[in-house]
Amino acid sequence: MSTTILRGTVVSVEISITKPTVIIGERINPTRKKELTTALKEGNFDLIRDEALAQQEEGADVIDVNVGAPGVDEVALLPLAVKMAAEATGLPISIDSSNPLAIEAALKTCPGKPLINSVSGETRSLEQILPLAKEYNAAVIGLCMDDSGVNPDPDERFKVANTILERAAALGIAAGDVIFDPLVLNVGTDFHAAKTTLEVVKLIANNLGMNIATGSSNISHGLPNRAYLNNSFLALSIFNGVTIPIVNPAAPGLVETVRSTDLLLEKDPRAMRFLKLYRQRNKKING
Amino acid sequence: MSTTILRGTVVSVEISITKPTVIIGERINPTRKKELTTALKEGNFDLIRDEALAQQEEGADVIDVNVGAPGVDEVALLPLAVKMAAEATGLPISIDSSNPLAIEAALKTCPGKPLINSVSGETRSLEQILPLAKEYNAAVIGLCMDDSGVNPDPDERFKVANTILERAAALGIAAGDVIFDPLVLNVGTDFHAAKTTLEVVKLIANNLGMNIATGSSNISHGLPNRAYLNNSFLALSIFNGVTIPIVNPAAPGLVETVRSTDLLLEKDPRAMRFLKLYRQRNKKING
């Protein structure tokens, strides 16, 4: 069973199937957020800092930083945004971009040991992004898709995981530094979406024993009552082997679901984390 | 894969791993409910009717009826309570007692095809209750415990299931008329409680292909924030093979969790039930 270590300026996290689930906070992402896009264009990082701190307070263990938006100079801004989030929280950072130049610029300034989000099985991505994980001693998320896209067949997605793993090994990247994302389509348009992803999760967990990330809220895209679908899917994902979901920690019941599932799956001895969350939330409500 | 059919005066339900999860409403039970106990002693069944109707409205497919309390004459009252709940709702009934005389009296008056809740692997229970299922053509829940109690070892609980199944077969009871309850201890005092139950569920589902009931809220007994624990455990239970949970359908997010999990596990084509629940709840909120 793989262990992945990520380090921030203050906090380090150890990711493993036997440890509590690690939450990546996904909210620093300008997609469909006009205010954040405008602030980034103006070189104003206050919102980045606020969102990083808010997510930490809500339960995020790692802060994902994405500044990709039309009109935003990612190569110039990603390093600054990453630095702001890292220094504000002390948490490890997930550097979120598909632009190798922006990723490299961010890796140069990011303290600790970050996570690159992400490489894929696409030829260009493997050639341009994977070597950066080795060069800068970062961990990296490998998306289970290749030049032909996201395959509906779990076995095919698992093959892509193996390809990424082989390429990483050839570059001298430790298996523990690779985390897979099986990819989540939405169950509203693809009836098999959840079972397909869970099948890929099982294949990776049972055959490779490696850490697994998912952007689990994609499952409910286009449907109402999303929180219940997301939380149920999250519980099933963790049961099958997801160790580091990429989520909005402010979503209703999300952190509670993670803490509950961890307790049920014997990842939270003496219910310490479960009870700590209860006390925190209770304190908030009662003043 | 077994199919169990239960019939009420109006509604029949088909229970199977490929069908939507069937919800047994557990609220007609005087344990720790003073008002219900008093009403029962006075021969007043209005509360029974109200609770049956309320649970149906909330999403119960089967109504469990238990009148066991100190000072209550179960043999006299269980048949009347069962009849009231059956006629008020038209739903199938789960006759909930450990008293064979009360069960038999209720079976004599209960319309349709009810469920007996429950027989266990205890000698007396097998001898006195199991034959009633055959005689009155009822389905029956078999608790995975025997004269030595609830075993912490999943394999031992599975052995009890097999014993009950053999005894039922010897009496000529169809496998489809037996539903197992793997039993749920609480995770606050037994760290392994959830994984143990899920392991028994898997053993029954994978080896016998039979329907499985659970009183899933027991998992959180004695802990705070119970709804999240219960709902996460329910999602995991359904994933592993539970087809007919025994629950309070008014518990926060419970029916939503069942509908969500069914959609994720391809038990709800075109999301019909998921969307129907959303429309019902939305209508309630918006007047």
Coordinates of C-alpha atoms in Angstrom, one line a residue, chain B residues 83-262:
Chain B
K83 CA -54.9 -4.4 11.1
M84 CA -55.1 -0.6 11.7
A85 CA -51.7 0.1 10.0
A86 CA -52.5 -2.2 7.1
E87 CA -55.9 -0.7 6.4
A88 CA -54.8 2.9 6.9
T89 CA -52.0 2.6 4.4
G90 CA -52.6 -0.3 2.1
L91 CA -48.9 -1.2 2.5
P92 CA -47.5 -4.5 3.5
I93 CA -46.8 -5.0 7.2
S94 CA -43.8 -6.2 9.2
I95 CA -45.1 -8.0 12.3
D96 CA -42.5 -7.1 14.9
S97 CA -42.4 -9.3 18.0
S98 CA -40.5 -12.0 19.7
N99 CA -43.7 -13.5 21.2
P100 CA -44.9 -16.4 19.0
L101 CA -48.4 -16.2 20.3
A102 CA -48.6 -12.5 19.5
I103 CA -47.1 -13.1 16.0
E104 CA -49.6 -15.9 15.3
A105 CA -52.5 -13.8 16.5
A106 CA -51.3 -11.0 14.2
L107 CA -50.8 -13.3 11.2
K108 CA -54.4 -14.4 11.6
T109 CA -55.8 -10.9 11.1
C110 CA -53.1 -9.3 8.9
P111 CA -54.3 -8.9 5.2
G112 CA -52.0 -9.6 2.3
K113 CA -48.6 -11.2 2.7
P114 CA -46.7 -9.8 5.7
L115 CA -43.2 -10.1 7.0
I116 CA -42.5 -11.6 10.4
N117 CA -39.8 -9.6 12.2
S118 CA -38.2 -11.9 13.4
V119 CA -36.9 -15.4 13.9
S120 CA -33.3 -15.9 15.2
G121 CA -30.9 -18.9 15.2
E122 CA -31.9 -19.4 18.9
T123 CA -33.4 -22.9 19.4
R124 CA -36.7 -21.7 20.9
S125 CA -37.1 -19.1 18.1
L126 CA -36.5 -21.6 15.3
E127 CA -38.9 -24.0 16.9
Q128 CA -41.7 -21.6 17.7
I129 CA -41.6 -18.8 15.1
L130 CA -40.2 -20.3 11.9
P131 CA -43.1 -22.7 11.4
L132 CA -45.5 -19.7 11.5
A133 CA -44.0 -18.3 8.3
K134 CA -44.8 -21.6 6.6
E135 CA -48.3 -22.0 8.1
Y136 CA -49.4 -18.5 7.3
N137 CA -47.4 -18.0 4.0
A138 CA -45.5 -15.0 5.4
A139 CA -42.0 -13.9 4.7
V140 CA -39.6 -13.8 7.7
I141 CA -36.5 -11.9 8.8
G142 CA -33.8 -14.2 10.2
L143 CA -31.5 -12.5 12.7
C144 CA -27.9 -13.6 12.5
M145 CA -27.6 -14.6 16.2
D146 CA -28.1 -17.8 18.1
D147 CA -28.2 -19.2 21.6
S148 CA -24.7 -17.8 22.2
G149 CA -25.7 -14.3 21.2
V150 CA -24.3 -12.0 18.5
N151 CA -20.9 -13.2 17.4
P152 CA -18.2 -10.6 16.7
D153 CA -16.9 -12.9 13.9
P154 CA -18.6 -12.3 10.5
D155 CA -18.1 -15.9 9.5
E156 CA -19.9 -17.1 12.6
R157 CA -22.9 -14.8 11.9
F158 CA -23.0 -16.1 8.4
K159 CA -23.1 -19.7 9.7
V160 CA -26.2 -18.7 11.7
A161 CA -27.8 -17.4 8.5
N162 CA -27.1 -20.8 6.9
T163 CA -28.6 -22.6 9.8
I164 CA -31.8 -20.5 9.6
L165 CA -31.9 -21.1 5.8
E166 CA -31.6 -24.9 6.2
R167 CA -34.3 -25.0 8.9
A168 CA -36.6 -22.9 6.7
A169 CA -35.9 -25.2 3.7
A170 CA -36.7 -28.2 5.8
L171 CA -40.1 -26.7 6.7
G172 CA -40.8 -26.0 3.0
I173 CA -40.3 -22.2 3.2
A174 CA -39.0 -20.8 -0.1
A175 CA -35.6 -19.1 0.0
G176 CA -37.3 -16.0 -1.4
D177 CA -39.4 -15.8 1.8
V178 CA -36.3 -15.5 4.0
I179 CA -34.6 -12.1 4.5
F180 CA -31.5 -11.9 6.7
D181 CA -30.6 -9.3 9.2
P182 CA -26.8 -9.4 9.8
L183 CA -27.3 -7.2 13.0
V184 CA -25.7 -3.9 13.7
L185 CA -23.8 -3.1 16.8
N186 CA -22.7 0.4 17.6
V187 CA -19.4 1.9 16.4
G188 CA -19.0 3.9 19.6
T189 CA -18.4 0.9 21.8
D190 CA -17.2 -1.6 19.1
F191 CA -14.7 0.0 16.7
H192 CA -15.2 -2.9 14.2
A193 CA -19.0 -2.7 14.3
A194 CA -19.5 -1.3 10.8
K195 CA -17.0 -3.4 9.0
T196 CA -18.2 -6.5 10.7
T197 CA -21.8 -5.9 9.6
L198 CA -20.8 -5.0 6.1
E199 CA -18.7 -8.2 5.9
V200 CA -21.7 -10.3 6.9
V201 CA -23.8 -8.4 4.3
K202 CA -21.2 -9.3 1.6
L203 CA -21.1 -13.0 2.7
I204 CA -24.9 -13.3 2.4
A205 CA -25.2 -11.3 -0.8
N206 CA -22.3 -13.0 -2.6
N207 CA -22.8 -16.5 -1.4
L208 CA -26.6 -16.8 -1.0
G209 CA -27.9 -13.9 -3.1
M210 CA -30.7 -13.3 -0.6
N211 CA -32.4 -10.2 0.6
I212 CA -30.9 -8.4 3.6
A213 CA -32.5 -6.1 6.2
T214 CA -30.7 -3.9 8.7
G215 CA -31.7 -1.7 11.6
S216 CA -28.9 0.6 10.4
S217 CA -29.3 3.5 12.9
N218 CA -28.0 1.2 15.7
I219 CA -24.6 2.0 14.3
S220 CA -24.6 5.5 15.8
H221 CA -26.1 4.7 19.2
G222 CA -24.5 6.9 21.9
L223 CA -22.7 9.2 19.5
P224 CA -23.6 12.8 18.4
N225 CA -24.3 13.9 14.8
R226 CA -26.1 10.5 14.2
A227 CA -27.7 11.4 10.9
Y228 CA -24.4 11.6 9.0
L229 CA -23.1 8.4 10.5
N230 CA -26.5 6.6 9.7
N231 CA -26.7 7.9 6.2
S232 CA -23.1 7.1 5.3
F233 CA -23.6 3.6 6.8
L234 CA -26.8 3.2 4.9
A235 CA -25.1 4.1 1.6
L236 CA -22.3 1.5 2.3
S237 CA -24.9 -1.1 3.4
I238 CA -26.9 -0.7 0.2
F239 CA -23.7 -0.8 -1.9
N240 CA -22.8 -4.1 -0.3
G241 CA -26.2 -5.8 -0.6
V242 CA -28.8 -4.5 1.9
T243 CA -32.1 -4.3 0.1
I244 CA -34.6 -3.5 2.8
P245 CA -33.3 -1.3 5.6
I246 CA -35.5 -0.8 8.8
V247 CA -35.4 2.9 9.5
N248 CA -37.1 6.1 10.5
P249 CA -38.1 7.7 7.1
A250 CA -38.3 11.1 8.8
A251 CA -34.7 11.1 9.8
P252 CA -32.8 14.0 8.2
G253 CA -31.6 13.1 4.7
L254 CA -32.4 9.4 5.1
V255 CA -34.8 8.9 2.2
E256 CA -32.7 11.2 0.1
T257 CA -29.7 9.0 0.8
V258 CA -31.6 5.9 -0.2
R259 CA -32.8 7.5 -3.5
S260 CA -29.3 8.9 -4.2
T261 CA -27.6 5.5 -3.6
D262 CA -30.2 3.7 -5.7

